[in-house]
Coordinates of C-alpha atoms and ligand atoms in Angstrom, one line a residue:
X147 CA 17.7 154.1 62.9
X148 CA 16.7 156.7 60.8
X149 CA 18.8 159.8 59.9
X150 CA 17.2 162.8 58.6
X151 CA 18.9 165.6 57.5
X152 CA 20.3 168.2 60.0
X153 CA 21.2 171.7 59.8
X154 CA 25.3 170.4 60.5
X155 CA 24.8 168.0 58.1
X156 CA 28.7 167.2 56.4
X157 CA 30.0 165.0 54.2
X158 CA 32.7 162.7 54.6
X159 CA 36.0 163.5 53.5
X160 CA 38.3 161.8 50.7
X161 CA 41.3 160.1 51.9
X162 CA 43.6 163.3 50.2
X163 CA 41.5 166.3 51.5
X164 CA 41.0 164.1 55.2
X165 CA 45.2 164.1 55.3
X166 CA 45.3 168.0 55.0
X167 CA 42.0 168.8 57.0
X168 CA 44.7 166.8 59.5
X169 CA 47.8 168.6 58.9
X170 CA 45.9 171.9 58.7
X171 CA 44.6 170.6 62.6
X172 CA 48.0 169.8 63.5
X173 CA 49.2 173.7 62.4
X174 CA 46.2 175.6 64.6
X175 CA 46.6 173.4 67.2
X176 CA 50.2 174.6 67.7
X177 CA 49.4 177.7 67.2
X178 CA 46.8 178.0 69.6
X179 CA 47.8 175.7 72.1
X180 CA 45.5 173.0 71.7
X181 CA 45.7 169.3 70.7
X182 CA 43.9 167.3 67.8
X183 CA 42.9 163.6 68.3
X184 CA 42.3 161.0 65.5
X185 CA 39.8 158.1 66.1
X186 CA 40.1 155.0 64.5
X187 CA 36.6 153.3 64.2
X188 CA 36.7 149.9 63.0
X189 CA 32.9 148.2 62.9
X190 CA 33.2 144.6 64.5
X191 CA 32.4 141.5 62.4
X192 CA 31.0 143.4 59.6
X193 CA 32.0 140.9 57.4
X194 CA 28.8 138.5 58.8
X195 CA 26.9 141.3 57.2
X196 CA 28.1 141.1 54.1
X197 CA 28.1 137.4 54.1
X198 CA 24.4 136.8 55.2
X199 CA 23.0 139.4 53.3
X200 CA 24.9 140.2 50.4
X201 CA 27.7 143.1 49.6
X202 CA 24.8 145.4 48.0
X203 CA 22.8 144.9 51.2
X204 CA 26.1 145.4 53.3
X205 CA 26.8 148.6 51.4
X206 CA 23.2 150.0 52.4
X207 CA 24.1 149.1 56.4
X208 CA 27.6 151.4 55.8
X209 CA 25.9 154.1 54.1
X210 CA 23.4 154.6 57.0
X211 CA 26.6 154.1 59.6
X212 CA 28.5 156.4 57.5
X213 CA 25.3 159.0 57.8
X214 CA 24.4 158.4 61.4
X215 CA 28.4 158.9 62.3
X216 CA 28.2 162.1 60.2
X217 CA 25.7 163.2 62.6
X218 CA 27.8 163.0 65.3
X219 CA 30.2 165.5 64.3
X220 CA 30.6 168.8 65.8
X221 CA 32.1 171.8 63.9
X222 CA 35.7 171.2 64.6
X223 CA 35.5 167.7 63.0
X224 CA 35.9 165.6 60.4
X225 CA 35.1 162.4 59.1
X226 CA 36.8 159.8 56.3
X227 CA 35.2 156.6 55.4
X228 CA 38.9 155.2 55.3
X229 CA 38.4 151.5 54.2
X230 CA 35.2 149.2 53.9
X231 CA 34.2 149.2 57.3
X232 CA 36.2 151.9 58.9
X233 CA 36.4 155.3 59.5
X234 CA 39.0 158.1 60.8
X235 CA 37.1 160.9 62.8
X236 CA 39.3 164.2 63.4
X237 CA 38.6 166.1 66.3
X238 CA 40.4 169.7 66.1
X239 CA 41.2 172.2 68.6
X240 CA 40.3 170.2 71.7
X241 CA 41.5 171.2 75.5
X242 CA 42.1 167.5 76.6
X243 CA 41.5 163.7 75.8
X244 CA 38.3 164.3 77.8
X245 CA 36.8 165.5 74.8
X246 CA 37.8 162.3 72.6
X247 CA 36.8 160.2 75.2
X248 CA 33.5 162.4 75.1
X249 CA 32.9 161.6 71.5
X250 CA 33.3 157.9 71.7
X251 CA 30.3 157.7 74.3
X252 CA 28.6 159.9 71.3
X253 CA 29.4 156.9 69.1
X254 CA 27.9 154.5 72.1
X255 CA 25.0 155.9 71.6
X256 CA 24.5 155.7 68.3
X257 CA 25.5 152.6 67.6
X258 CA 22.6 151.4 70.8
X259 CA 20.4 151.7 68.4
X260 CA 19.8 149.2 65.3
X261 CA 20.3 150.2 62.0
X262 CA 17.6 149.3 59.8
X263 CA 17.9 148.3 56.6
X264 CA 15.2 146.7 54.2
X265 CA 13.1 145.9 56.8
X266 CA 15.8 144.2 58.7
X267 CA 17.5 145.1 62.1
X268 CA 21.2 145.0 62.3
X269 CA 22.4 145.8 66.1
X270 CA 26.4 146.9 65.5
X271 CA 29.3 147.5 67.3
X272 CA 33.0 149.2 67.1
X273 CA 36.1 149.7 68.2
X274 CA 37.9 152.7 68.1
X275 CA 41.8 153.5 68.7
X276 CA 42.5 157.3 69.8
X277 CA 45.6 158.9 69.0
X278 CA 46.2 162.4 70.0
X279 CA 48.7 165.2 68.7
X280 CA 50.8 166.9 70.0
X281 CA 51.8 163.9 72.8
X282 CA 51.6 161.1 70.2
X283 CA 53.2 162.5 67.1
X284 CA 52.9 165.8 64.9
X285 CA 52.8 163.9 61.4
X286 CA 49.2 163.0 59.5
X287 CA 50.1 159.9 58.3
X288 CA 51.6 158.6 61.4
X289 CA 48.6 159.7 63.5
X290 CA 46.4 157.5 61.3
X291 CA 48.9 155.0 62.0
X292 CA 49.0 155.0 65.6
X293 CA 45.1 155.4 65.9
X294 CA 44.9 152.2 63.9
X295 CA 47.4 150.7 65.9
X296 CA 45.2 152.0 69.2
X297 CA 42.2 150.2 67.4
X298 CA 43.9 146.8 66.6
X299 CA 44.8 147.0 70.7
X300 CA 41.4 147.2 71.3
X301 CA 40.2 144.3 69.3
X302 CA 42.7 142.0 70.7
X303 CA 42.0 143.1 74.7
X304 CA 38.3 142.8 73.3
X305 CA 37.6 146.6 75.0
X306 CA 35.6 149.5 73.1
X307 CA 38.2 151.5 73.0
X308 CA 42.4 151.9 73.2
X309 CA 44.3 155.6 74.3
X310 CA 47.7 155.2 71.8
X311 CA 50.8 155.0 73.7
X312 CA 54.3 154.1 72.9
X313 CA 53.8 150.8 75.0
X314 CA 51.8 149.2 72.3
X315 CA 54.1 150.0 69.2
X316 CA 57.0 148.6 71.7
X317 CA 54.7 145.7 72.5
X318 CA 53.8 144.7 68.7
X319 CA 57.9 145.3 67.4
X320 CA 59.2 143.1 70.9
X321 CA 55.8 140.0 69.1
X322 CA 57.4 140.5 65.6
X323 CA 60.5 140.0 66.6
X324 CA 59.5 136.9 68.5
X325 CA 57.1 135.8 65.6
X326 CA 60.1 135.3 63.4
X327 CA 62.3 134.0 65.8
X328 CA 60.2 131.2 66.8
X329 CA 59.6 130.2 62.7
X330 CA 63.0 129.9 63.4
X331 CA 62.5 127.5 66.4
X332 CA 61.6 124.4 64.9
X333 CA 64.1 124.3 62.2
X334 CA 67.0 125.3 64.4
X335 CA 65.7 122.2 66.9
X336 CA 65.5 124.5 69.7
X337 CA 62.3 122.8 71.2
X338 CA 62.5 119.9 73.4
X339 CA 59.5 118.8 75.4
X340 CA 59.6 117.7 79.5
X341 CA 57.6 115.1 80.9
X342 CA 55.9 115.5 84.5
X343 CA 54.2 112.8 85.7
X344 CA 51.0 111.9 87.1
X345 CA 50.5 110.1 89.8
X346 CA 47.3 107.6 91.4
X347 CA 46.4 108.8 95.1
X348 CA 45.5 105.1 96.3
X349 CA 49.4 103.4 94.7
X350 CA 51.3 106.5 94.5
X351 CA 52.1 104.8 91.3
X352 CA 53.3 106.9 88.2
X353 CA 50.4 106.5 85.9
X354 CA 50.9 108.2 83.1
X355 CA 53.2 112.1 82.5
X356 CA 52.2 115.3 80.5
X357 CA 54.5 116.2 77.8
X358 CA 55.5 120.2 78.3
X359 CA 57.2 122.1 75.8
X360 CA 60.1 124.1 76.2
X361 CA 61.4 126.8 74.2
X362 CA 65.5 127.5 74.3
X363 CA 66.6 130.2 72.4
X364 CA 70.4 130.9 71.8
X365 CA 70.2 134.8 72.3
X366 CA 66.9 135.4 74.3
X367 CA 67.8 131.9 76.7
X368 CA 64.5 130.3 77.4
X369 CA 61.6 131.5 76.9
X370 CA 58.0 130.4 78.8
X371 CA 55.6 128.7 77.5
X372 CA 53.5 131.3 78.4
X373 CA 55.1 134.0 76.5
X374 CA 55.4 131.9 73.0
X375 CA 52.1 130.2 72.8
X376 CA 49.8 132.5 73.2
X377 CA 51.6 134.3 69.8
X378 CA 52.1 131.3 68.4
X379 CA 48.2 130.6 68.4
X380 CA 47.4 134.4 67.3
X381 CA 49.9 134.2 63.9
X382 CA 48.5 130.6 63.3
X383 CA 52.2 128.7 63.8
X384 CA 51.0 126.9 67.1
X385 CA 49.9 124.2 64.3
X386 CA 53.7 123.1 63.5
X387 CA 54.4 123.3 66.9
X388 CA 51.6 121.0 68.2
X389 CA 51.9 118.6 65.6
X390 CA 55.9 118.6 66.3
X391 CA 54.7 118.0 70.2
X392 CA 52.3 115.4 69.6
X393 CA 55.2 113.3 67.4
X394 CA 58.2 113.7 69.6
X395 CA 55.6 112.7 72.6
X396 CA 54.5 109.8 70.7
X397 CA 57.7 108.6 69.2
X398 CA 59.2 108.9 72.7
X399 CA 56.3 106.8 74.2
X400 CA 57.1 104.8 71.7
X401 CA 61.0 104.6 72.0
X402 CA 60.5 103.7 75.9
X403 CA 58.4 100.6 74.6
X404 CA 60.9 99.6 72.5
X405 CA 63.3 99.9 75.7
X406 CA 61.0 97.4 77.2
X407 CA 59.7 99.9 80.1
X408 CA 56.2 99.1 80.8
X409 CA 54.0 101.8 78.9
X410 CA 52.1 104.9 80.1
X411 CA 50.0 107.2 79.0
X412 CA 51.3 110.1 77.5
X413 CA 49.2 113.5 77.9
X414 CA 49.3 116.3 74.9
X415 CA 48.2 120.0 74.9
X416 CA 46.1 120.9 72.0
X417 CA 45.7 124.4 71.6
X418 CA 42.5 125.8 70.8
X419 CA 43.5 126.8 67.1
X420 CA 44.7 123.3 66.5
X421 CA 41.2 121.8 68.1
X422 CA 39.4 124.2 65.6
X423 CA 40.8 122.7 62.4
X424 CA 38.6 120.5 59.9
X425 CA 41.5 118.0 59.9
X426 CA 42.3 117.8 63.6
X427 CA 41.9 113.6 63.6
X428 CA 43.1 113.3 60.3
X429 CA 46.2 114.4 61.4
X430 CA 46.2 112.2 65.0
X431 CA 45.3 109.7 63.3
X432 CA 48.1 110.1 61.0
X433 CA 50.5 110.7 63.7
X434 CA 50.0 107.6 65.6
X435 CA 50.5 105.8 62.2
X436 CA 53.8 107.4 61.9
X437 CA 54.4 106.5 64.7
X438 CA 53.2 102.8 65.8
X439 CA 52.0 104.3 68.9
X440 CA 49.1 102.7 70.8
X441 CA 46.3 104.8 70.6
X442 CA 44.9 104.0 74.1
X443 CA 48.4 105.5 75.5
X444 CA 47.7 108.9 74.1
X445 CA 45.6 111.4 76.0
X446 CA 44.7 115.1 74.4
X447 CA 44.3 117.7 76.7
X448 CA 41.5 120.6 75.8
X449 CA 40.5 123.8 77.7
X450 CA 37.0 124.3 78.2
X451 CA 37.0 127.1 75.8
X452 CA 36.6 124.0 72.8
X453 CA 33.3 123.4 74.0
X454 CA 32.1 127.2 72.8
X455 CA 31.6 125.5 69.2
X456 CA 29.4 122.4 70.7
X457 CA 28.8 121.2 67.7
X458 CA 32.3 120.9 66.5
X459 CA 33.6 119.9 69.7
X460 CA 31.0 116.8 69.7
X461 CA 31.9 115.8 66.4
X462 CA 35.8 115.8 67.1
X463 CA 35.4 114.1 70.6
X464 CA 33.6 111.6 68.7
X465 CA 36.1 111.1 66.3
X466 CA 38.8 111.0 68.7
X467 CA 37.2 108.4 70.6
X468 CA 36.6 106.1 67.7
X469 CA 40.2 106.5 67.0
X470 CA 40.9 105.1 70.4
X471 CA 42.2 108.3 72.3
X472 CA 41.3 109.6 75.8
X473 CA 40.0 113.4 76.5
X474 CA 40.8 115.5 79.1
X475 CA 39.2 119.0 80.2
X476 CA 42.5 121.0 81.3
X477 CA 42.5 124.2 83.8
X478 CA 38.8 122.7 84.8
X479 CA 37.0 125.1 86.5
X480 CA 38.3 128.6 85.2
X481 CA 36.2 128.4 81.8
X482 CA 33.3 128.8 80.8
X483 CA 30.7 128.2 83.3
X484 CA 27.7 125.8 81.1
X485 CA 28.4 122.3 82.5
X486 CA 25.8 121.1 79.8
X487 CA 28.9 119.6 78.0
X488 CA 29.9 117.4 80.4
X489 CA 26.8 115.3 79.5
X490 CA 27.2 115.8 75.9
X491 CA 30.7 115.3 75.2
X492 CA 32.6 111.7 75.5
X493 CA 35.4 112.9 78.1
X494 CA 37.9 111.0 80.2
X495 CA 39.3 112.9 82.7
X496 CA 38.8 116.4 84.3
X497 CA 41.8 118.4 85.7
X498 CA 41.4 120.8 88.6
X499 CA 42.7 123.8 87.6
X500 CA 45.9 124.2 90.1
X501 CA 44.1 127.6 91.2
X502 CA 42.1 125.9 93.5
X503 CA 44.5 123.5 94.7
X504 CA 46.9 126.6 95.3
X505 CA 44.0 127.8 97.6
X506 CA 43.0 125.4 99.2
X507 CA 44.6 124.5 102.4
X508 CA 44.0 128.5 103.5
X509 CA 40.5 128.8 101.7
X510 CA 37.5 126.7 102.6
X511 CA 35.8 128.2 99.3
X512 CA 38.6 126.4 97.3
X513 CA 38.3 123.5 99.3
X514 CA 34.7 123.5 98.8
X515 CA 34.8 124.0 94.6
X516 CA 37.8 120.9 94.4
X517 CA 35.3 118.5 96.5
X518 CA 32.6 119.3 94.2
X519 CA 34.8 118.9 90.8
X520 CA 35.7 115.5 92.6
X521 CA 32.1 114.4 93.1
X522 CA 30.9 115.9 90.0
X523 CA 33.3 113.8 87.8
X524 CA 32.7 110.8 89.6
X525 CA 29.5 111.2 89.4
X526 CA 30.0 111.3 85.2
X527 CA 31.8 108.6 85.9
X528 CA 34.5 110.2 84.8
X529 CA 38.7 110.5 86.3
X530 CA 39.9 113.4 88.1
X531 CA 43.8 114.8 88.4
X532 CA 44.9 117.7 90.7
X533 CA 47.3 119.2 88.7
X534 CA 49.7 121.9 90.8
X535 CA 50.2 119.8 93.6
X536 CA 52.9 121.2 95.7
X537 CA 52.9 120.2 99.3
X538 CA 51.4 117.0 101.4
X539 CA 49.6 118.6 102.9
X540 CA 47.3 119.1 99.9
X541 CA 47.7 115.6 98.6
X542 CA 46.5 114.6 102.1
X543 CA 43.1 116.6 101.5
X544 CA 43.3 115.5 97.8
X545 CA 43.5 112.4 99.0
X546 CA 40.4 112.4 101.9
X547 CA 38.2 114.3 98.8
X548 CA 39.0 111.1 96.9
X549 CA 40.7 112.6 93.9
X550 CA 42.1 109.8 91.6
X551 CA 45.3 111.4 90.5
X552 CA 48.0 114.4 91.1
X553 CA 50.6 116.0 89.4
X554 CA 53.1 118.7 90.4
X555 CA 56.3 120.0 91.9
X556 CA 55.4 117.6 94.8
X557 CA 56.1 114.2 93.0
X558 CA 58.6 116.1 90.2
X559 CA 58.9 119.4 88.3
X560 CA 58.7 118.4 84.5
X561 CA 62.3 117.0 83.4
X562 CA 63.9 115.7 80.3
X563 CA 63.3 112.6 78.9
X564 CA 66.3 111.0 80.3
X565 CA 65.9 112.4 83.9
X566 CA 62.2 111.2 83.4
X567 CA 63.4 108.1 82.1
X568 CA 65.7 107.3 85.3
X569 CA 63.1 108.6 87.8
X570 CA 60.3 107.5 87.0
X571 CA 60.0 104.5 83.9
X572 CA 59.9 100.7 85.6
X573 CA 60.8 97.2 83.6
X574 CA 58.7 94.3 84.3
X575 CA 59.9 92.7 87.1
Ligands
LIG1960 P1 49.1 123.5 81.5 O1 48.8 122.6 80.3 O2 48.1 123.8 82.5 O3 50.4 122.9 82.1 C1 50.7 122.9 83.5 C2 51.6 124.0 83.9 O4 51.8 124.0 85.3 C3 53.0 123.8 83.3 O5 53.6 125.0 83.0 C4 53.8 123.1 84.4 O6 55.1 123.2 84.4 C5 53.2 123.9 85.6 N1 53.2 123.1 86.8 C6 53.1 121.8 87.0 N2 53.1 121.4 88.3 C7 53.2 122.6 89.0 C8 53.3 122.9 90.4 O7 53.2 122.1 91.3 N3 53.4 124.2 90.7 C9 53.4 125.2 89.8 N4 53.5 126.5 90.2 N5 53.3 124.9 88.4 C10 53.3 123.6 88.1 P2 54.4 125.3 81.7 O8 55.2 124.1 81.3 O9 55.1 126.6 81.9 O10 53.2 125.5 80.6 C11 52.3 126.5 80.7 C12 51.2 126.3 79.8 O11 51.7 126.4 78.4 C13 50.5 125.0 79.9 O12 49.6 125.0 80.9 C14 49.9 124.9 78.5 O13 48.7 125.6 78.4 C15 50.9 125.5 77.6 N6 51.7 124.5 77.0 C16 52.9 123.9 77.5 N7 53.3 123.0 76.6 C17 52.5 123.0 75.6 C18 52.4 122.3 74.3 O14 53.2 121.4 74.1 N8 51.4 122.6 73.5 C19 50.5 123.5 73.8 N9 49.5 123.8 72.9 N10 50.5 124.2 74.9 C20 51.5 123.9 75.8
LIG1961 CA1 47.9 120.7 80.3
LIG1962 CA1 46.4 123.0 83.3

């Protein structure tokens, strides 16, 4: 896009004189009953730029951005080229949010267009955080603050653009806190993992168990899976944790052998930051050393969301494979809808996603999708497991689509290894 000069042609501010434009906004606007809002622009994955092309090159791309955002601007604003890629736009003497909101379509448009530099097209986007005084907070600095804080909301729900409010701020302090209780976690031994088993539809013979991790806490009680690994994955410390799953699963496995209980697979969640690390088999590998533990007893579960880096997920499946482990595709069906991997990628087992199964007895649509997951596996020559099976009725269909395995609250909620153990482990007869 080209900019040319225009008759409101401004410049950006400096960081200083951008604080007191803001604090002289925040004076008028009391004064005359109006409100000042602060947007956070932050320009997403800039950094490619800078990589493929060079820091001199990226610098050109910002100084157009920086011009064209200029040209945005209306009298009552203001502009400060805050960091690198990001900028703080002050909006003064507005009526309502309407008009912020207004303004971020402005920076829609512009940012429609490609900006070209040297000949060479670069299509951008953004994310902007709004934070508006007098409801947010009457202070310059904070009001920075919280419109950055709006804008890192943004990024993470992966939306254009985030209103501040008092939830978020609550929302980060109530992760922090978490974060560094659950460093905590593993040192203090409050994990322990459950074991649910799965079950074959033709022997209603245990066949092998999932190992689930579980998270007691002395002062918060337990806390969900749900809750902790999803953080856990974000800050990076789902690594200790899975790598502390897959050893207590495997020395356990390996434990019950030594009992003299005739062996069964044992099923491990790897999360997608674990899957995306250069040493991922290394460290299996190294694992089942430690351990002693047959490699054809261990199974890794994946979501389909591994198979958005092909590439990498073919050469790790491979890998995995060599090393003697099974695959398995968890929460099949929810993903990401290319199939094309299922050809590519040497995978064991696919398991329904209990959404499905959940639906199925009052939705012929459900039924409809879990009979052609069956077939469709089969057909790969692959296994199949229902997972979420609660009732018989629905291992009875399960059953009549011809779905190899179950697991759910029907056979056993996941228990501890002992209850586990006592429930469900056999010695040869
Ligand atoms: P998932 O891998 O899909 O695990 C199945 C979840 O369904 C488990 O929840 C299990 O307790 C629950 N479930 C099993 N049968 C039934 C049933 O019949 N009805 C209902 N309503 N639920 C059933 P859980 O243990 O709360 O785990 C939730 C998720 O957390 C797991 O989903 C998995 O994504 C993650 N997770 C759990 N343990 C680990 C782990 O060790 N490592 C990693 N990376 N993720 C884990
Ligand atoms: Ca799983
Ligand atoms: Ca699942």
């Amino acid at each position: 896009m080209n900019i040319t000069n225009n008759s409101n042609f401004k410049k950006p501010l400096c960081r200083s004189s951008f604080i007191n434009q803001i604090r002289k906004a925040i004076l008028s606007s009391k004064q005359n009953n109006q409100m000042v809002a602060l947007l956070f622009i932050d320009i997403n994955r800039f950094r490619s730029i800078n990589e493929a092309f060079g820091y001199t090159h990226g610098d050109l791309v910002l100084k157009s951005v920086t011009k064209g955002l200029v040209c945005t601007l209306t009298n009552e604003a203001a502009i400060c080229k805050i960091w690198s890629d990001e900028y703080v736009v002050l909006l003064s003497n507005i009526n309502n949010i309407d008009h912020a909101l207004d303004y971020v379509e402005k920076i829609n448009q512009f940012f429609k267009k490609p900006i070209i530099v040297k000949g060479i097209e670069h299509h951008l986007s953004f994310r902007t955080g709004i934070a508006v005084c007098p409801n947010d907070c009457s202070n310059a600095e904070e009001l920075i603050h919280q419109a950055a804080i709006a804008m890192h909301h943004a990024k993470k729900h992966n939306i254009n653009h985030s209103l501040y409010n008092l939830s978020i701020t609550n929302k980060i302090y109530r992760d922090m806190e978490l974060e560094t209780d659950l460093h905590k976690a593993l040192a203090n031994n409050e994990f322990y993992l459950t074991y649910q088993p799965q079950i074959d539809t033709r022997t209603m013979e245990t066949i092998g168990y999932e190992a689930l991790l579980r998270w007691h806490n002395p002062l918060r009680g337990m806390v969900p899976p749900g809750r902790f690994i999803p953080l856990a994955e974000e800050t990076g410390q789902i690594l200790e944790i899975d790598n502390w799953v897959l050893r207590t699963a495997c020395q356990q496995n390996q434990e019950w052998k030594r009992k003299g209980y005739m062996p069964l697979k044992v099923s491990v969640n790897i999360s997608m930051y674990h899957f995306k690390q250069k040493d991922i088999v290394k460290n299996i590998s190294a694992v089942l050393k430690r351990t002693g533990l047959t490699p054809r007893l261990l199974e890794l579960e994946v979501t389909e969301r591994v198979t958005t880096d092909i590439e990498h997920a073919f050469s790790i499946f491979h890998e995995l494979k060599q090393l003697g482990v099974s695959i398995s595709i968890d929460d099949f069906g929810i993903g990401y809808s290319s199939l094309n991997y299922l050809k590519k990628l040497p995978i064991d087992k696919i398991k329904i996603d209990s959404s499905f199964v959940k639906g199925m007895l009052e939705c012929k649509k459900d039924t409809a999708i879990v009979s052609s997951i069956i077939t469709l596996a089969h057909n790969l020559e692959l296994q199949v497991i229902a997972e979420g099976v609660e009732d018989g009725q629905q291992l009875s269909l399960l059953k009549k689509l011809g779905c190899d395995q179950i697991q759910g609250y029907l056979i056993s909620k996941p228990i501890v290894s002992n209850n586990f153990q006592k429930k469900f482990l056999k010695k040869p007869s």
